[in-house]
Amino acid sequence: MEIEEQFTRLIQEHAGIVHKVMYLYVDDENERKDVHQEILLQAWKSFGNFRGDAKFSTWLYRLCLNTVFTFNRKSARKVETSPLEAIKYSHSLSNDGNEEKHDQKNVLKYLIKNLDEVDRMIISLHLDGYSNKEIAEITGLKTNNIGVKLHRIKERLIAQMKGEKV
């Protein structure tokens, strides 16, 4: 299989990672398009360096995060979404009688989007099913540190969902 075909196949198989990272860190649709192109460019440029020591998904996740962080630093952007916007959005999606469940999910998404970059990255990787060891590989942090940070992030999110001040 040619390298272009292999690259295209792997990117298509793992497109969800690219989209998830973009939606977590970039709010503007036009900026998302720019970031998407930049991620694909960086992935292509770096693909020859992918040795297979880690899973492709782990490598791609790290590349996506680094690309988005660089993009956001260059343009000094911050995610800004209000809880009210999240709830309004959830009502527009909800037609199945589970509005409260949709509200909770969207408030949780809002709370996650407003964590600092590192905490947002850790919790999103955890929610995607990555182990603490894999999260450590992606983030460059120590495995023990990931466990401690995850525990604190979860406690903070639970308290915020209950309406407690943190």
GROMACS .gro file of C-alpha atoms in nm:
model
  166
    1MET     CA    1   0.000   0.000   0.000
    2GLU     CA    2   0.135   0.343  -0.093
    3ILE     CA    3   0.212   0.588   0.184
    4GLU     CA    4  -0.059   0.830   0.062
    5GLU     CA    5  -0.321   0.554   0.073
    6GLN     CA    6  -0.208   0.441   0.417
    7PHE     CA    7  -0.218   0.798   0.548
    8THR     CA    8  -0.564   0.864   0.402
    9ARG     CA    9  -0.702   0.538   0.541
   10LEU     CA   10  -0.567   0.605   0.892
   11ILE     CA   11  -0.691   0.965   0.894
   12GLN     CA   12  -1.037   0.854   0.781
   13GLU     CA   13  -1.048   0.579   1.045
   14HIS     CA   14  -0.955   0.827   1.318
   15ALA     CA   15  -1.144   1.135   1.192
   16GLY     CA   16  -1.343   1.142   1.516
   17ILE     CA   17  -1.030   1.234   1.711
   18VAL     CA   18  -0.962   1.530   1.484
   19HIS     CA   19  -1.319   1.657   1.508
   20LYS     CA   20  -1.343   1.607   1.883
   21VAL     CA   21  -1.026   1.806   1.950
   22MET     CA   22  -1.136   2.084   1.714
   23TYR     CA   23  -1.478   2.115   1.879
   24LEU     CA   24  -1.331   2.110   2.229
   25TYR     CA   25  -1.081   2.387   2.161
   26VAL     CA   26  -1.212   2.602   1.872
   27ASP     CA   27  -1.558   2.761   1.876
   28ASP     CA   28  -1.566   2.951   1.548
   29GLU     CA   29  -1.666   2.745   1.242
   30ASN     CA   30  -1.426   2.926   1.007
   31GLU     CA   31  -1.141   2.883   1.251
   32ARG     CA   32  -1.228   2.514   1.281
   33LYS     CA   33  -1.183   2.480   0.904
   34ASP     CA   34  -0.841   2.647   0.931
   35VAL     CA   35  -0.743   2.424   1.222
   36HIS     CA   36  -0.864   2.114   1.037
   37GLN     CA   37  -0.643   2.200   0.740
   38GLU     CA   38  -0.350   2.271   0.971
   39ILE     CA   39  -0.397   1.938   1.152
   40LEU     CA   40  -0.403   1.749   0.822
   41LEU     CA   41  -0.094   1.936   0.700
   42GLN     CA   42   0.097   1.870   1.023
   43ALA     CA   43  -0.011   1.505   1.022
   44TRP     CA   44   0.106   1.460   0.664
   45LYS     CA   45   0.438   1.636   0.731
   46SER     CA   46   0.495   1.421   1.042
   47PHE     CA   47   0.359   1.092   0.910
   48GLY     CA   48   0.702   0.977   0.796
   49ASN     CA   49   0.822   1.010   1.157
   50PHE     CA   50   0.545   0.788   1.295
   51ARG     CA   51   0.736   0.480   1.409
   52GLY     CA   52   0.448   0.280   1.548
   53ASP     CA   53   0.585   0.281   1.905
   54ALA     CA   54   0.244   0.405   2.017
   55LYS     CA   55  -0.097   0.346   1.861
   56PHE     CA   56  -0.175   0.570   1.564
   57SER     CA   57  -0.472   0.713   1.755
   58THR     CA   58  -0.242   0.817   2.042
   59TRP     CA   59   0.003   0.979   1.800
   60LEU     CA   60  -0.278   1.159   1.615
   61TYR     CA   61  -0.442   1.280   1.937
   62ARG     CA   62  -0.115   1.433   2.052
   63LEU     CA   63  -0.053   1.593   1.713
   64CYS     CA   64  -0.407   1.738   1.707
   65LEU     CA   65  -0.372   1.880   2.057
   66ASN     CA   66  -0.033   2.034   1.984
   67THR     CA   67  -0.161   2.186   1.660
   68VAL     CA   68  -0.471   2.332   1.827
   69PHE     CA   69  -0.271   2.468   2.121
   70THR     CA   70  -0.025   2.634   1.883
   71PHE     CA   71  -0.311   2.778   1.677
   72ASN     CA   72  -0.485   2.914   1.988
   73ARG     CA   73  -0.164   3.062   2.129
   74LYS     CA   74  -0.086   3.236   1.801
   75SER     CA   75  -0.430   3.390   1.789
   76ALA     CA   76  -0.475   3.425   2.169
   77ARG     CA   77  -0.821   3.264   2.162
   78LYS     CA   78  -1.023   3.140   2.456
   79VAL     CA   79  -1.337   2.925   2.444
   80GLU     CA   80  -1.632   3.134   2.557
   81THR     CA   81  -1.969   2.961   2.590
   82SER     CA   82  -2.224   3.043   2.856
   83PRO     CA   83  -2.415   2.775   3.048
   84LEU     CA   84  -2.737   2.931   2.920
   85GLU     CA   85  -2.619   2.881   2.559
   86ALA     CA   86  -2.545   2.516   2.636
   87ILE     CA   87  -2.893   2.463   2.781
   88LYS     CA   88  -3.062   2.645   2.490
   89TYR     CA   89  -2.865   2.430   2.250
   90SER     CA   90  -2.969   2.115   2.432
   91HIS     CA   91  -3.337   2.214   2.410
   92SER     CA   92  -3.305   2.264   2.036
   93LEU     CA   93  -3.171   1.907   2.005
   94SER     CA   94  -3.412   1.744   2.247
   95ASN     CA   95  -3.730   1.602   2.102
   96ASP     CA   96  -3.737   1.273   2.287
   97GLY     CA   97  -3.858   1.377   2.632
   98ASN     CA   98  -3.514   1.350   2.787
   99GLU     CA   99  -3.456   1.725   2.813
  100GLU     CA  100  -3.310   1.704   3.163
  101LYS     CA  101  -3.056   1.446   3.051
  102HIS     CA  102  -2.964   1.660   2.748
  103ASP     CA  103  -2.933   1.965   2.975
  104GLN     CA  104  -2.697   1.782   3.207
  105LYS     CA  105  -2.483   1.659   2.918
  106ASN     CA  106  -2.457   2.006   2.771
  107VAL     CA  107  -2.378   2.169   3.103
  108LEU     CA  108  -2.106   1.905   3.151
  109LYS     CA  109  -1.972   1.982   2.801
  110TYR     CA  110  -1.973   2.351   2.893
  111LEU     CA  111  -1.784   2.284   3.217
  112ILE     CA  112  -1.529   2.069   3.036
  113LYS     CA  113  -1.479   2.331   2.763
  114ASN     CA  114  -1.404   2.588   3.031
  115LEU     CA  115  -1.136   2.385   3.209
  116ASP     CA  116  -0.778   2.491   3.146
  117GLU     CA  117  -0.611   2.327   2.844
  118VAL     CA  118  -0.435   2.051   3.037
  119ASP     CA  119  -0.735   1.950   3.248
  120ARG     CA  120  -0.964   1.959   2.943
  121MET     CA  121  -0.719   1.739   2.755
  122ILE     CA  122  -0.690   1.488   3.042
  123ILE     CA  123  -1.065   1.452   3.102
  124SER     CA  124  -1.147   1.429   2.730
  125LEU     CA  125  -0.887   1.155   2.681
  126HIS     CA  126  -1.024   0.974   2.987
  127LEU     CA  127  -1.379   1.000   2.855
  128ASP     CA  128  -1.256   0.859   2.524
  129GLY     CA  129  -1.142   0.548   2.709
  130TYR     CA  130  -0.767   0.606   2.716
  131SER     CA  131  -0.585   0.453   3.013
  132ASN     CA  132  -0.385   0.670   3.252
  133LYS     CA  133  -0.069   0.530   3.094
  134GLU     CA  134  -0.184   0.627   2.744
  135ILE     CA  135  -0.290   0.973   2.867
  136ALA     CA  136   0.056   1.013   3.018
  137GLU     CA  137   0.214   0.920   2.682
  138ILE     CA  138   0.001   1.177   2.498
  139THR     CA  139   0.042   1.459   2.750
  140GLY     CA  140   0.398   1.399   2.859
  141LEU     CA  141   0.292   1.391   3.224
  142LYS     CA  142   0.366   1.108   3.468
  143THR     CA  143   0.106   0.831   3.506
  144ASN     CA  144   0.065   0.895   3.880
  145ASN     CA  145   0.010   1.265   3.813
  146ILE     CA  146  -0.266   1.177   3.563
  147GLY     CA  147  -0.448   0.973   3.830
  148VAL     CA  148  -0.433   1.257   4.082
  149LYS     CA  149  -0.537   1.519   3.826
  150LEU     CA  150  -0.826   1.303   3.701
  151HIS     CA  151  -0.955   1.257   4.054
  152ARG     CA  152  -0.945   1.633   4.119
  153ILE     CA  153  -1.104   1.719   3.783
  154LYS     CA  154  -1.390   1.474   3.846
  155GLU     CA  155  -1.448   1.612   4.195
  156ARG     CA  156  -1.454   1.968   4.059
  157LEU     CA  157  -1.694   1.878   3.775
  158ILE     CA  158  -1.928   1.692   4.011
  159ALA     CA  159  -1.934   1.986   4.252
  160GLN     CA  160  -2.002   2.229   3.967
  161MET     CA  161  -2.282   2.007   3.831
  162LYS     CA  162  -2.439   2.020   4.179
  163GLY     CA  163  -2.413   2.399   4.173
  164GLU     CA  164  -2.145   2.417   4.441
  165LYS     CA  165  -1.877   2.684   4.428
  166VAL     CA  166  -1.531   2.547   4.358
   0.00000   0.00000   0.00000
